[in-house]
Amino acid sequence: MKLEKTWILALLTGSVIWFISCGEQGVKESDPPVDIEKVAEKQPEVHGSEIKAGDIKFENPLNAEWVLSGKGIYELKCQACHKLTTDKLVGPGWKDVTKKREPVWIMNMITNVDMMLEKDPEAQKLLEQCLVRMPNQNITTDEARQVIEFMRQNDGEK
Amino acid sequence: MQASLLLTFFALTLFSCKPKGTQSAVSGDAATKVYVAPGKYDEFYNFVSGGFSGQMSVYGLPSGRLFRVIPVFSVDPEKGYGYSEESKPMLNTSHGFVPWDDLHHIALSVTKSEHDGRWAFGNANNTPRIARIDLKTFRTAEIIEIPNSAGNHSSPFITQNSEYVVAGTRFSVPIGDNQDVPINTYKDNFKGTVSFIGVDPKEGTMNVAFQILTPGINFDLARAGKGKSGDWFFFSCYNSEKANTLLEVNASQKDKDFIMAVNWKKAEEYAKAGKGQKKPVRYAHNVYDEKTHSAKSTIMNEVLVLDPKDCPDMVYFMPCPKSPHGCDTDPSGEYIVGSGKLAAVIPVFSFTKIQAAIAAKNYDGDFDGIPVLKYEAVLHGEVQKPGLGPLHTEFDANGYAYTSFFVSSEIVKWRVSDLQVVDRVPTYYSIGHLSVPGGPTAKPHGKYVIAYNKITKDRYLPTGPELAQSAQLYDISGEKMKLILDFPTIGEPHYAEAIPSSLIMNNSKKIYAIEENGHPYAAKGEGQAKVERKGNEIHVYMSSIRSHFTPDNIEGVKLGDIVFFHVTNLEQDWDVPHGFAVKGASNAELLIMPGETQTLVWKPEKVGVYPMYCTDFCSALHQEMQGYIRVSPAGSNVPLTFSTGTNLPTEPGK
């Protein structure tokens, strides 16, 4: 019994020391740990890289093809939460969104929502209002650009 | 001091049936060896059979954490498996819908006898079936029933490039037109079969390529050769006495049973050359289509059977003491280790000697016309006094073998070259199979051996008469094996394989692309959500996204109607499934992955308004993800309507 207690004590002391002094080393010893960040980079899920002002061009007249494909993406992936009016559903209504926000801001909200909710005060305000994070809907940068074209049309641009 | 204590302890526990002070077998640094810090991943996936639960479970090693239970042969209400209309066909058989089975063994797909991380195969013992699990989705992709088989134990073992998965019958039975025979005519009328199931190298799709008809014996386990023995397959079998009653006595009469060696390349040639006979049978072949998110069951009508008497040089028997269970080939493919459950030695056969004995026709007579090779002629040697009840052997990368001993509850490490025992550790208790990561392949990863125990008295907090089954993890990186962890498992684990996580994790599926959803009742976007009546069937094309269903108000359903909820999850974000449940539905819930469509059938039995809701927490407003369905009397004139957000409350009293 005494022996057993000593053992447990030794084990406890051992693990405490290990925890404090050399956690990383201990882990390395037992298995080569997989780096989560690296693995995430390899994942095929689409997260666009940050889009900066100047990366994207806007022209009139609107690109009719993009308006059409943007509408298709809206109906498949956006309509459940966003109306085309000013009414809020789950997220804000889209009417006049291209007048209120920089298109680059909208595109980043679509493709880089994690970054936006972490950094951007306007995005954070929206989350406080809606209480549902804008989901990542697996939309590429090009597709997001097409959605913007549809939004521009919805806002009356020709 | 510690070492001497351990030695004494081992000596004391070796032959006692209830080891005391098991905690003292764990050394002080065990915790550091199994600790996987937050933010770090386990090094191995461990795919563990669920025994009588019929499922496959996925653990991390070395942490022993349970990550997933994959439903395979048993219905699983948690995921709607076997309850949703799309998954019901997966459990169809020639006996109809069979909602349960016992999953005994796991085989992971291999290329050049090395793990390739594509598929896991599992066997149903009760109603003979083989399943293929896709390791991208961790879901059952295909189930094929095995005809002319009864008790599919000797499976699913796999050839070196996953060309074939085998399925040997546990019970021999009457085969053919007249199966209504007296049981005591076993010796005349009962036959065994081993089936070779072809696997499409790209898609993995299975087909019963051919069967080999065998004498009426019982097949237990099997292993394919590799390298030089790659064209061969080895099956352990018992009941060479051909007993049909009280087998615990009557099938233990002979000193030696057999390992059956099959030249499968030759069998394949015979099959292609038309040496087999096409026999009428009925078996189900069920395939899950990831584009339509639906399974389809097809009943097959024919199987090609090879009779060894028409196919010389295809099948041989090797005597093996006594009621052999494990039948394991070493990484080089030269050695085949037999493990007689009732034997006092471990016989190790040499592939080179087997070939020489066949060439010299060095036979010890025949068994039902099949040549029996001389034991001494094919033997590499015997491991002497290894322990009691050897069951199963796996290998490391350094020329050592690890054998589990059921009766003496221990793992014994021995050297393949000179057959010397070098180490032994106790298990708690009654180990069945064991597993070394990569242990059945040509390239073992070594590092650990995991014991899968049948009985676990005193190991965990008691939970009534039945206790958690257990696995135990031993570090084998040093000279001595060291117990470092045990963890409870589901069902009764039979066999397991472990594979480096890097071979699987980067391919794991995150979402089903909604654009590619080919389900005939999908609502691809909320604009496609609708409700349709077809006679007394109501089809609800429903969409779900954080945090609502569309439609969420449905009226006009009548008693006598059958309601099909086809729910499409519009999310395209990893790990955001939605659930779906209706009050009083008598089957189960649905769990719908991002981009997927699944169907729940509901037959309302009473008039009223029924809530429906999401069962899988999805957002801050998850609790609000709900709706109502109104059920009116048969013959009522309530029109069929549906909506989301427009069926606004009327003022009270109006």
XYZ file of C-alpha atoms in Angstrom, chain B residues 154 169 172 186 194 214-223 233-243 251-262 315-328 336-343 347 349 354 362-376 378-379 391:
81
model
C -13.222 -15.534 -42.108
C -17.964 -19.262 -44.342
C -20.682 -25.201 -43.493
C -23.506 -33.271 -42.319
C -14.629 -19.176 -49.625
C -14.608 -26.687 -49.979
C -15.133 -29.682 -47.713
C -17.613 -29.165 -44.873
C -15.272 -27.460 -42.425
C -15.485 -24.180 -40.523
C -13.366 -21.226 -41.632
C -12.069 -18.952 -38.926
C -9.604 -16.293 -40.117
C -7.406 -15.684 -43.146
C -4.559 -13.634 -44.550
C -4.204 -16.781 -49.624
C -4.245 -18.684 -46.330
C -7.362 -19.615 -44.375
C -7.411 -21.147 -40.908
C -10.141 -23.706 -40.385
C -11.430 -25.981 -37.643
C -13.866 -28.849 -37.328
C -11.969 -31.069 -39.711
C -13.839 -33.741 -37.691
C -17.003 -32.542 -39.496
C -19.014 -32.638 -36.291
C -14.472 -30.484 -33.039
C -11.478 -30.822 -30.727
C -10.778 -34.468 -31.404
C -7.963 -34.262 -33.850
C -4.475 -33.185 -32.981
C -4.282 -31.019 -36.016
C -6.753 -29.114 -38.124
C -5.753 -27.182 -41.217
C -4.632 -23.993 -42.771
C -5.975 -23.969 -46.295
C -3.611 -22.455 -48.854
C -5.226 -21.129 -52.025
C -6.021 -25.574 -53.081
C -3.862 -27.362 -50.493
C -4.260 -28.121 -46.828
C -1.476 -27.728 -44.264
C -1.880 -29.492 -40.912
C -1.942 -26.993 -38.035
C -2.277 -27.708 -34.320
C -5.093 -27.344 -32.969
C -8.272 -25.418 -33.882
C -6.264 -22.643 -35.534
C -7.585 -19.121 -35.195
C -5.001 -16.594 -36.376
C -3.267 -17.235 -39.667
C -0.952 -14.319 -40.183
C 2.711 -17.816 -42.097
C 1.986 -17.997 -38.394
C -0.758 -20.379 -37.318
C -2.295 -19.982 -33.894
C -4.125 -23.018 -32.565
C -6.531 -21.887 -29.860
C -5.952 -25.178 -28.066
C -2.326 -25.653 -29.037
C 3.659 -23.224 -35.668
C 5.183 -22.139 -41.857
C 5.356 -24.882 -49.020
C 5.245 -34.213 -50.436
C 1.739 -35.125 -49.283
C 0.291 -36.674 -46.196
C -2.721 -38.105 -48.035
C -5.699 -35.958 -48.930
C -8.787 -34.467 -47.298
C -11.890 -34.858 -49.486
C -9.641 -35.063 -52.514
C -7.563 -31.999 -51.633
C -3.847 -32.718 -51.027
C -2.599 -32.375 -47.455
C 1.012 -31.189 -47.303
C 3.341 -32.884 -44.799
C 3.498 -30.806 -41.598
C 7.262 -31.202 -41.152
C 6.250 -26.956 -44.665
C 7.222 -25.947 -41.131
C -4.956 -16.329 -31.063
